[in-house]
Short mmCIF file of C-alpha atoms and ligand atoms in Angstrom, two decimals:
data_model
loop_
_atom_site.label_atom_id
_atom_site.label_comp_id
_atom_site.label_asym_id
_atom_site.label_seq_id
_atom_site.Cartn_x
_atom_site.Cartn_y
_atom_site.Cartn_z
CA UNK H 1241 215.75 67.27 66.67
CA UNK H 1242 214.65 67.36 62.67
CA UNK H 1243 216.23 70.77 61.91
CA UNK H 1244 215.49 72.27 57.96
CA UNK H 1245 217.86 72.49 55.26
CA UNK H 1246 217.92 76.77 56.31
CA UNK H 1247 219.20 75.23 59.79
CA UNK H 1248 221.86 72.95 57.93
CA UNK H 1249 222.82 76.48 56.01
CA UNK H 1250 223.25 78.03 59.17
CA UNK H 1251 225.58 75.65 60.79
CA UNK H 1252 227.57 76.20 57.94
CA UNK H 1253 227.33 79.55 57.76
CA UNK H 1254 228.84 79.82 61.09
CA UNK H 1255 232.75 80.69 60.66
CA UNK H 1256 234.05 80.79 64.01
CA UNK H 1257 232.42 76.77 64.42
CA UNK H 1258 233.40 75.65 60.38
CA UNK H 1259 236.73 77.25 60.43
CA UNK H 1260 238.25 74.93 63.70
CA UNK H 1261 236.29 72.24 61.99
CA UNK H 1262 237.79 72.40 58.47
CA UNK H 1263 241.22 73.26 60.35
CA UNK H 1264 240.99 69.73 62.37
CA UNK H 1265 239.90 67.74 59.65
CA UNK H 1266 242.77 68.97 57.02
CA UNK H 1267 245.44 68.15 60.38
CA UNK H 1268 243.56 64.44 61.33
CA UNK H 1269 242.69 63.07 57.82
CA UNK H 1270 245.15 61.30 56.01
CA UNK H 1271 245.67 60.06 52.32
CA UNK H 1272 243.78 56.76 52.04
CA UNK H 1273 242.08 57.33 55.92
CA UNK H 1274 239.02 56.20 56.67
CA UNK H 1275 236.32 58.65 58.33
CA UNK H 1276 233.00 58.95 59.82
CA UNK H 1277 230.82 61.88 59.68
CA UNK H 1278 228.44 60.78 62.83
CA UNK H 1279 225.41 62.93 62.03
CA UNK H 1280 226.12 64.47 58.71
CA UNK H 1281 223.23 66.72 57.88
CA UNK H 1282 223.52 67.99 54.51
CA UNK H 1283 227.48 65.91 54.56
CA UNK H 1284 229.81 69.50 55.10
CA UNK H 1285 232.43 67.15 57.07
CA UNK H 1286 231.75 64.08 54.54
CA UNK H 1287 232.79 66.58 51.71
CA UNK H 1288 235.92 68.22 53.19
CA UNK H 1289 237.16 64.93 54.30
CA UNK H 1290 237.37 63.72 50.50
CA UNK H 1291 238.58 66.91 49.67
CA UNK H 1292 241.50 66.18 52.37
CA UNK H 1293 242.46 62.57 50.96
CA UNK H 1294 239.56 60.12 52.35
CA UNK H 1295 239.32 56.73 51.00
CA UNK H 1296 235.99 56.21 52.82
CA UNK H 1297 233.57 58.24 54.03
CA UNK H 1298 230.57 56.68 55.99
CA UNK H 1299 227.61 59.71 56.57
CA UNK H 1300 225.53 58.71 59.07
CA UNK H 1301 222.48 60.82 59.21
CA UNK H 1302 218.51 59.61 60.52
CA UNK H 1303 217.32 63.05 58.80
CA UNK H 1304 216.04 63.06 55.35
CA UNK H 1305 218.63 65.99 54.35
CA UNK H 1306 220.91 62.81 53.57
CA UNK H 1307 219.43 62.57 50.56
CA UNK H 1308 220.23 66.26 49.68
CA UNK H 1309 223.76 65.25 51.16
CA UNK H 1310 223.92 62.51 48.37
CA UNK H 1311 222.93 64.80 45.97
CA UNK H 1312 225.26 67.13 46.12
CA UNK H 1313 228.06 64.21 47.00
CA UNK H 1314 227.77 63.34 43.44
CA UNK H 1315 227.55 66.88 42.18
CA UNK H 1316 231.27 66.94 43.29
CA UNK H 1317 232.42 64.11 42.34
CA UNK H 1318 233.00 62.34 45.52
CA UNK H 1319 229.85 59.70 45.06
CA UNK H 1320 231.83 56.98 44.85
CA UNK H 1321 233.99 57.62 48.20
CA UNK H 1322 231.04 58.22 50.37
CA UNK H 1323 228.40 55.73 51.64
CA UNK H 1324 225.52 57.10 52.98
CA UNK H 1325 223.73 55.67 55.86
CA UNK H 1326 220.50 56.61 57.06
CA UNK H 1327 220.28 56.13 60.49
CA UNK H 1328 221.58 56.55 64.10
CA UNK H 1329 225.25 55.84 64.27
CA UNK H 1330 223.41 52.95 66.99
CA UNK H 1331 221.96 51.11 64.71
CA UNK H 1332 224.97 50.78 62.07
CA UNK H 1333 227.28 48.81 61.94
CA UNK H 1334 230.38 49.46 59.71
CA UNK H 1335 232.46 46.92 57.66
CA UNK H 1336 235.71 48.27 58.52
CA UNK H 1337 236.89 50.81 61.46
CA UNK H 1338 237.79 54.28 61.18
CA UNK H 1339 240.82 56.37 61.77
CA UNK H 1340 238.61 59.47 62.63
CA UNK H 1341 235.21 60.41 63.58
CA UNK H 1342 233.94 63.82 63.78
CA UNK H 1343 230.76 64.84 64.69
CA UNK H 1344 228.51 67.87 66.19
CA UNK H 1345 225.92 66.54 67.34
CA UNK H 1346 225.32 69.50 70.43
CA UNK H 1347 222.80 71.45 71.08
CA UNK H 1348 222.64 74.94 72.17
CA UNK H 1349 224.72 72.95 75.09
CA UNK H 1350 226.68 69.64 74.74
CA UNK H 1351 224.10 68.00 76.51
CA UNK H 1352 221.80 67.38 74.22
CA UNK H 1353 219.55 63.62 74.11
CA UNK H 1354 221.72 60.78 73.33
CA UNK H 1355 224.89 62.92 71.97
CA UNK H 1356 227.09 61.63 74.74
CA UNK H 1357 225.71 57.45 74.38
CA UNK H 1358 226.31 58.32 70.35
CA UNK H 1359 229.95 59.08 70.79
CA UNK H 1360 230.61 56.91 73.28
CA UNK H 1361 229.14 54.24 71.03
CA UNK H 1362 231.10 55.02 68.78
CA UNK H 1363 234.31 55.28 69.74
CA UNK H 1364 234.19 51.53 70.93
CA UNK H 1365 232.43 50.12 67.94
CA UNK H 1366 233.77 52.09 64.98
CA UNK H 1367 237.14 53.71 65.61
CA UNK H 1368 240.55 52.37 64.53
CA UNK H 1369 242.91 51.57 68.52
CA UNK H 1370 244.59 55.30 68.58
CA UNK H 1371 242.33 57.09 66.09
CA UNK H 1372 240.76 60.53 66.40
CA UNK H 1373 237.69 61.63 67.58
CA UNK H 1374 236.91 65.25 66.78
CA UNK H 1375 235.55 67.33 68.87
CA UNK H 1376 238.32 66.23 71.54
CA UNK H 1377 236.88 67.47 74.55
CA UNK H 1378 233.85 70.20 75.78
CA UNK H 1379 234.82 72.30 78.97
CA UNK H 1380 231.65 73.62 80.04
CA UNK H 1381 231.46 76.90 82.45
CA UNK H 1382 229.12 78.32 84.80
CA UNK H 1383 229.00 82.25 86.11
CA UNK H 1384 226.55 84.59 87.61
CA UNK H 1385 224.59 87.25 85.73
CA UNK H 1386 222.58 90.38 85.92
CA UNK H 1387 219.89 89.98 82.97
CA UNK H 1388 217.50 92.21 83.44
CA UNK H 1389 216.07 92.46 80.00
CA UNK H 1390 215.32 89.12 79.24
CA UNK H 1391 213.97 88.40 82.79
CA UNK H 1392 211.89 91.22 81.94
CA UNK H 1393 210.87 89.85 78.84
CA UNK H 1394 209.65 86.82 80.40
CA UNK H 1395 207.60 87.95 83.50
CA UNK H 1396 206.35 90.99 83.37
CA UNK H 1397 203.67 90.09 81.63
CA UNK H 1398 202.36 88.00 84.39
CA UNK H 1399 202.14 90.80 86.51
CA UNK H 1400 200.54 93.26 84.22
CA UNK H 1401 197.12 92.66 84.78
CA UNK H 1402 197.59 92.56 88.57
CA UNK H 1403 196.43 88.77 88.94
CA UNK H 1404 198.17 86.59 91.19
CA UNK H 1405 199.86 84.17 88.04
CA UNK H 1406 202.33 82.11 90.35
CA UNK H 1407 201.34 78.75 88.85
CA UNK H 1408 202.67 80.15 85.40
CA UNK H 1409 205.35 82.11 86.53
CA UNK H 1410 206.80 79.75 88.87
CA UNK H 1411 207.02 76.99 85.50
CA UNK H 1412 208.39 79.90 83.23
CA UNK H 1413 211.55 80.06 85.75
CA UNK H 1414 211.97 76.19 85.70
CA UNK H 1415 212.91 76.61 82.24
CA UNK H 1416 216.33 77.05 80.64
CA UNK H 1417 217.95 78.00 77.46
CA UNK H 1418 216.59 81.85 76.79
CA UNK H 1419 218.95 83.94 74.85
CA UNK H 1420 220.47 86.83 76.54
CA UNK H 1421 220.67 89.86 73.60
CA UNK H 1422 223.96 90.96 75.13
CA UNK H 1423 226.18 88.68 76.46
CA UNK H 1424 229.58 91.19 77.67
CA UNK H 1425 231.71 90.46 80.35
CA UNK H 1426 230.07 93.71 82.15
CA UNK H 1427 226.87 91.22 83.21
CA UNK H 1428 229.27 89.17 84.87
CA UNK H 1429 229.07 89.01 88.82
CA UNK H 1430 232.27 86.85 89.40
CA UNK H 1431 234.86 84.89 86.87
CA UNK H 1432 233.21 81.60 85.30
CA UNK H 1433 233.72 78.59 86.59
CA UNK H 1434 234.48 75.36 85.46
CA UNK H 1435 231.05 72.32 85.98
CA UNK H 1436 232.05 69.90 83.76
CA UNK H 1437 234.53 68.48 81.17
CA UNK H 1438 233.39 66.04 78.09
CA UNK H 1439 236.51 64.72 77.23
CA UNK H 1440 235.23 62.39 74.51
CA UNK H 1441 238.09 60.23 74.31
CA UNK H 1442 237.34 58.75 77.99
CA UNK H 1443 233.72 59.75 78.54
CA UNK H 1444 231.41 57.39 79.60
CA UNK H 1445 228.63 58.72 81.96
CA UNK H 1446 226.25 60.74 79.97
CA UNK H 1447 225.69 62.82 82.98
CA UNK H 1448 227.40 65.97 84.77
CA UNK H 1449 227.00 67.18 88.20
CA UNK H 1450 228.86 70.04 90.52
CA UNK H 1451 229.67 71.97 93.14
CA UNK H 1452 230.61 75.93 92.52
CA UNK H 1453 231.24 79.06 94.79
CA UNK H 1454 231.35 82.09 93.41
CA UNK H 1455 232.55 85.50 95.43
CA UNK H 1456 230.95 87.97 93.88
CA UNK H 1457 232.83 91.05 92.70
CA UNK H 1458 230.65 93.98 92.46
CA UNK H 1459 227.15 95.37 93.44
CA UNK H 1460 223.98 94.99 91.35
CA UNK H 1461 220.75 92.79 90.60
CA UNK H 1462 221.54 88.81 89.52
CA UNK H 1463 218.99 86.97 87.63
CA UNK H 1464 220.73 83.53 87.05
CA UNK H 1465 223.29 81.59 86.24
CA UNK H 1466 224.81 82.02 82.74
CA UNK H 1467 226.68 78.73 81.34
CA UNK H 1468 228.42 78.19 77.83
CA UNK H 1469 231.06 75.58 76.17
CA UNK H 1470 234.35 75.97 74.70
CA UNK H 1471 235.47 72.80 72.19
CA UNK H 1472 238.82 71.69 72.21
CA UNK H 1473 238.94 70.10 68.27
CA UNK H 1474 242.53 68.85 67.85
CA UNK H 1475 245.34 69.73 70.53
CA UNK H 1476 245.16 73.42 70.39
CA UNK H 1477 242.67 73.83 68.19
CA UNK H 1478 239.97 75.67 70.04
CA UNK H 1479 236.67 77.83 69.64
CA UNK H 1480 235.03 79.59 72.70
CA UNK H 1481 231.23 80.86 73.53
CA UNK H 1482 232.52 82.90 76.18
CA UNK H 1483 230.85 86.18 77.03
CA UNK H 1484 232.87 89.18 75.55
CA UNK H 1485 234.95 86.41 72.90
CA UNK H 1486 235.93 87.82 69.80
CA UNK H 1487 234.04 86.46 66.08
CA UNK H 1488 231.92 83.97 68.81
CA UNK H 1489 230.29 81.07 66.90
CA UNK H 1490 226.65 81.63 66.18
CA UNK H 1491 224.59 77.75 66.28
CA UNK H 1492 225.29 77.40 69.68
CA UNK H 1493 225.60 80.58 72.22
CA UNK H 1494 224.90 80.52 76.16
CA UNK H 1495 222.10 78.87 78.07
CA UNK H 1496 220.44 81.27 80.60
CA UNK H 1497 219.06 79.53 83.88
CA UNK H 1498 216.59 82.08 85.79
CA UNK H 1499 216.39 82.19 89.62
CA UNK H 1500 213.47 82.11 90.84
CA UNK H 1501 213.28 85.85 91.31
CA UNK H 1502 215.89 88.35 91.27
CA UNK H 1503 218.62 89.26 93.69
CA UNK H 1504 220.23 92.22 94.70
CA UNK H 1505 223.67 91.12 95.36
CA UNK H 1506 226.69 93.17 97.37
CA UNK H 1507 230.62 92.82 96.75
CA UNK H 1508 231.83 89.57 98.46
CA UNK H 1509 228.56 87.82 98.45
CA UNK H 1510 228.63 84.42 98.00
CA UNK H 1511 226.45 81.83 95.64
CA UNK H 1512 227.24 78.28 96.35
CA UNK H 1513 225.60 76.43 93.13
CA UNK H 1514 224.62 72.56 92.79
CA UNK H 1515 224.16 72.01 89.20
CA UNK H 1516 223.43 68.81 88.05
CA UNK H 1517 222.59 66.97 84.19
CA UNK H 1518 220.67 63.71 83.89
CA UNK H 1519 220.04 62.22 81.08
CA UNK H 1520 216.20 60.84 81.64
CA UNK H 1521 215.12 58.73 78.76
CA UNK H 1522 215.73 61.00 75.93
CA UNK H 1523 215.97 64.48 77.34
CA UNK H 1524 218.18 66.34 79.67
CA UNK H 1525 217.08 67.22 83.04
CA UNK H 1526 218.90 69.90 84.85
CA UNK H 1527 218.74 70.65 88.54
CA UNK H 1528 220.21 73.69 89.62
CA UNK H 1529 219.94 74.43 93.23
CA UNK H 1530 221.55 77.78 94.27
CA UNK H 1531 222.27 79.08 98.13
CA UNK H 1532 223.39 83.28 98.14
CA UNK H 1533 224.94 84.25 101.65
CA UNK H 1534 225.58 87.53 102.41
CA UNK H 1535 229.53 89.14 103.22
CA UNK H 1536 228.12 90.74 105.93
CA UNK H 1537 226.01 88.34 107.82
CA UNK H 1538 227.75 84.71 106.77
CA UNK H 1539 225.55 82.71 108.71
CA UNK H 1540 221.94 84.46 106.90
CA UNK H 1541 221.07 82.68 104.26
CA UNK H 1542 220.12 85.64 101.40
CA UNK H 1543 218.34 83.62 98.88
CA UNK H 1544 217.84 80.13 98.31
CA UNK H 1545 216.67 78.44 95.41
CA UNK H 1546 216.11 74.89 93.84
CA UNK H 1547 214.83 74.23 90.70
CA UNK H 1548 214.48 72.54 87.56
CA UNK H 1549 213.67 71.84 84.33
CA UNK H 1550 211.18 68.94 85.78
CA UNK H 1551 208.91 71.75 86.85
CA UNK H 1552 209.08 73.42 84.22
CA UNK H 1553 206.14 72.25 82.05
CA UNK H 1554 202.82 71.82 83.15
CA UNK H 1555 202.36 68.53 85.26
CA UNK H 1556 199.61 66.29 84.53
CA UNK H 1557 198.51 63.64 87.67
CA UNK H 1558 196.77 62.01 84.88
CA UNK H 1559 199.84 60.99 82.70
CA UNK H 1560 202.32 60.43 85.60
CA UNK H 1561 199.67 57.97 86.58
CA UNK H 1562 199.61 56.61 83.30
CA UNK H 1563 203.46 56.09 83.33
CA UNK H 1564 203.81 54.18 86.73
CA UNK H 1565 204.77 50.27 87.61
CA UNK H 1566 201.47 49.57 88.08
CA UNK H 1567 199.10 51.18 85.84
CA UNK H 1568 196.98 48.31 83.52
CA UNK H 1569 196.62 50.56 80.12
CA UNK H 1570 193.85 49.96 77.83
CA UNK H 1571 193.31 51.06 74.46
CA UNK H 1572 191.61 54.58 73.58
CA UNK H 1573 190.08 55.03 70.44
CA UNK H 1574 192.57 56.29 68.14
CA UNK H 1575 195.38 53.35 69.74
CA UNK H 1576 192.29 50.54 68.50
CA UNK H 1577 193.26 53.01 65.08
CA UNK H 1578 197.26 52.56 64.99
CA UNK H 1579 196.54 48.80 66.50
CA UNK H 1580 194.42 47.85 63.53
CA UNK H 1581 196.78 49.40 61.00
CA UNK H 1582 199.76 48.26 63.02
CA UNK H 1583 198.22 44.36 62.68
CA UNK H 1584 197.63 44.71 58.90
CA UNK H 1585 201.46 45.55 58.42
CA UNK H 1586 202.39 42.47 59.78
CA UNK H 1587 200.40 41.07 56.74
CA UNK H 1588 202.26 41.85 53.58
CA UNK H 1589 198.93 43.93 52.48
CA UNK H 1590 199.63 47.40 50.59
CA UNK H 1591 199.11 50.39 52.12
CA UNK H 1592 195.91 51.70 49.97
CA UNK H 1593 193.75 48.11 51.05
CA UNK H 1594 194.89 49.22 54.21
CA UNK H 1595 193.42 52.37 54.16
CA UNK H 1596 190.23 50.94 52.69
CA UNK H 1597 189.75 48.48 55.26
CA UNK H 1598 190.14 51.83 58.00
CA UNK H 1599 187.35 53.28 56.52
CA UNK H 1600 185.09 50.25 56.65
CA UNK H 1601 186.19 49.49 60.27
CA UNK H 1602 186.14 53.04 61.67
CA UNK H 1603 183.36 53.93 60.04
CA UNK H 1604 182.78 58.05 60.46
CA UNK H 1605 185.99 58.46 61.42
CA UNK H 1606 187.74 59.17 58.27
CA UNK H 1607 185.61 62.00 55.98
CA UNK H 1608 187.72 60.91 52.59
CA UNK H 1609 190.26 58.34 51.72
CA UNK H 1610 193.31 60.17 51.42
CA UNK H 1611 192.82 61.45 55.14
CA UNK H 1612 193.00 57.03 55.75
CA UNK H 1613 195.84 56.62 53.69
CA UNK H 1614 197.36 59.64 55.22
CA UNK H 1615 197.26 58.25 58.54
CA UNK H 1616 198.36 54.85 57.34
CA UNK H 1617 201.29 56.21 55.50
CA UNK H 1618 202.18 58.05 58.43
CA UNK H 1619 202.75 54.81 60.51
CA UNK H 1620 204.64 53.39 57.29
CA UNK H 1621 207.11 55.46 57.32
CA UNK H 1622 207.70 55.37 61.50
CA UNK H 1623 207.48 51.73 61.51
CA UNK H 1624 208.20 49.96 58.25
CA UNK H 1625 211.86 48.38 57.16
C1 LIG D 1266 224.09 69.96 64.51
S1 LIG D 1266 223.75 68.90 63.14
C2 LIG D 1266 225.30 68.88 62.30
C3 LIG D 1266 225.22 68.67 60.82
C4 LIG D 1266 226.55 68.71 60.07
N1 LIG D 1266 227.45 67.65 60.51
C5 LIG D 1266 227.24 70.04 60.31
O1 LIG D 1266 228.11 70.09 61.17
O2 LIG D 1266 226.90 71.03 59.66
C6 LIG D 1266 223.70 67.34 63.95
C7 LIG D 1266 223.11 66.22 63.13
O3 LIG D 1266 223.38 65.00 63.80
C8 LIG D 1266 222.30 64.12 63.59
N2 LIG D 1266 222.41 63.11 64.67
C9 LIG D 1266 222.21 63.27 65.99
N3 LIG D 1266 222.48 62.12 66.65
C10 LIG D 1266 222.86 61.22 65.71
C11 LIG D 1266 223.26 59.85 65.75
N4 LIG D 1266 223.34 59.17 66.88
N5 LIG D 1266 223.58 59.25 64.58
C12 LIG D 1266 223.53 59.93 63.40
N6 LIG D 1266 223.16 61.22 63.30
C13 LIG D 1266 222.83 61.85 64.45
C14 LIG D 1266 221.08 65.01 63.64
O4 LIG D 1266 219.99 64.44 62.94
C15 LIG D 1266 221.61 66.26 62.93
O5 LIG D 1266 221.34 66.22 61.58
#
């Protein structure tokens, strides 16, 4: 995700998240440690770990706000005790190992690409035997909600102009992640429940999947699941995105998963809920597959839905096709365009002759030079050392 220097002022804006940060850093960092600031944005951890007695700092940051990060490293003085690194953490490798490395590298979730691989990565490659990671651990709940608003927000629409929009509406709920305006304990249907714990320190399987039944504890219409993190920093050092918490942090929040329509639930209903994470090249796909049975009739079966986020953009037989074992691609014309400019970087030939030769091979294609050296550059930067 390539977030703006506004988002990078945001993150930091956000107390409730910087002040258990700058409180486990000032407890884990030691005069003369060693740190890594696995994706440092504009370098808020790199900073505060000089300021609490670093040696060495190595920011490791793919996203061009390291060089603001650098900038305003030097601006305090700490230039000289912070190496900059732009990368992924997987692609570095560091000439000494770390007593801590903290990171946030979530999403709106913990599960967010290759956050889990990252820190896994390194942990083994990068930090000292017995050194600390920060965050610690992510406990990651699940409960039932009434959300009629939002629901609202997203479907109603379909139905205004009385046309029969399944096809749309039946993607829309296969989606995740829409903010609820009012998260308080009062949309609650039953106490949360606990799908999965990230305890970095063991972690391996970038995955999550479980089983949860909820009884439900008072009348009214459900729309979905509601789920949310809390971070465990340091022993006992904690921040929560619980519904109803007090000063809750603002960067990340609660993820909203529909059902596929609404239910009208009774006290002592139960919803049985298979929830599962898989991390599928470099995205998240979630399953959730949910199973409401009535108090009064245990063996009816009140609702029953399965979905996920697979289905929840528009599927193309064209590309799946184009993504199987045995598909034999061939070149359209704009790959023959990245091919040709692809071949001439293997060729020590600068980037303006490049462009040139574009026009004269392509000819039409490009209305002025700049829009060939544009394109050219653009590959440059992707794919050149
Ligand atoms: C949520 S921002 C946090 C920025 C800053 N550390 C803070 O807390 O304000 C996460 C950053 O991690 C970077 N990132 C994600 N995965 C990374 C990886 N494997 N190696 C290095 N940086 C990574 C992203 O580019 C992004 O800038």
């Amino acid at each position: 995700m390539a977030y703006s220097i506004s988002d990078y002022g945001a993150m930091i804006a956000d107390q409730a998240r910087m002040t258990s940060y700058v409180e486990a850093l000032r407890r884990s960092v030691k005069p003369g440690d060693v740190v890594v600031d696995l994706g440092a944005g504009t370098g808020i951890f790199a900073l505060l770990a000089c300021r609490f007695g670093a040696r060495r700092v190595y920011a490791i940051e793919p996203n061009d706000a390291i060089h603001v990060a650098r900038e305003i490293a030097a601006a305090n003085g700490y230039a000289d005790r912070i190496e900059f690194i732009q990368k992924l953490s997987t692609e570095v490798t560091l000439p000494e190992q770390a007593d801590v490395i903290i990171s946030d590298i979530r999403g709106l979730l913990p599960f967010l690409g290759h956050h889990i691989p990252a820190i896994v990565d390194a942990r083994a490659r990068m930090l000292k035997p017995g050194g600390t990671l920060i965050p610690q651990r992510d406990d990651v709940w699940v409960t039932v909600v009434e959300a009629e608003e939002t629901y609202g927000e997203y479907f109603n629409h379909w139905r205004k102009y009385e046309f029969d929009m399944m096809a749309a509406e039946r993607i829309v709920t296969n989606t995740t992640g829409w903010s609820i305006k009012d998260v308080t304990p009062e949309i609650l249907f039953a106490g949360p429940q606990l799908w999965a714990t990230l305890d970095y320190s063991t972690i391996s399987d970038p995955n999550a999947f479980g089983e949860m039944s909820f009884t439900v504890t008072r009348d009214g219409m459900a729309h979905g699941l509601l789920i949310w993190f809390d971070a465990t920093l340091a022993e006992g050092l904690r921040f929560s995105n619980a519904p109803g918490v007090e000063n809750p942090t603002k960067v990340y929040g609660r993820s909203f998963f529909p059902w596929s329509h609404p239910v009208e639930l009774q006290e002592g209903d139960q919803v049985n809920v298979r929830l599962e994470a898989r991390l599928v090249s470099d995205d998240y796909i979630y399953r959730w597959e949910t199973t409401i049975k009535s108090k009064q009739e245990p063996q009816r079966i009140k609702a029953h839905f399965n979905q996920s986020t697979f289905y929840g953009a528009p599927l193309s037989l064209a590309s799946l096709r184009k993504q199987s074992d045995a598909y034999i691609p061939e070149l359209n014309p704009e790959g023959l365009i990245d091919h040709y400019i692809l071949s001439q970087m293997t060729s020590q030939t600068p980037l303006g002759e490049i462009a040139e030769q574009l026009i004269e091979r392509f000819p039409g294609k490009f209305a002025r030079r700049q829009d060939a050296l544009t394109r050219v550059g653009e590959l440059a930067v992707k794919y050149s050392k």
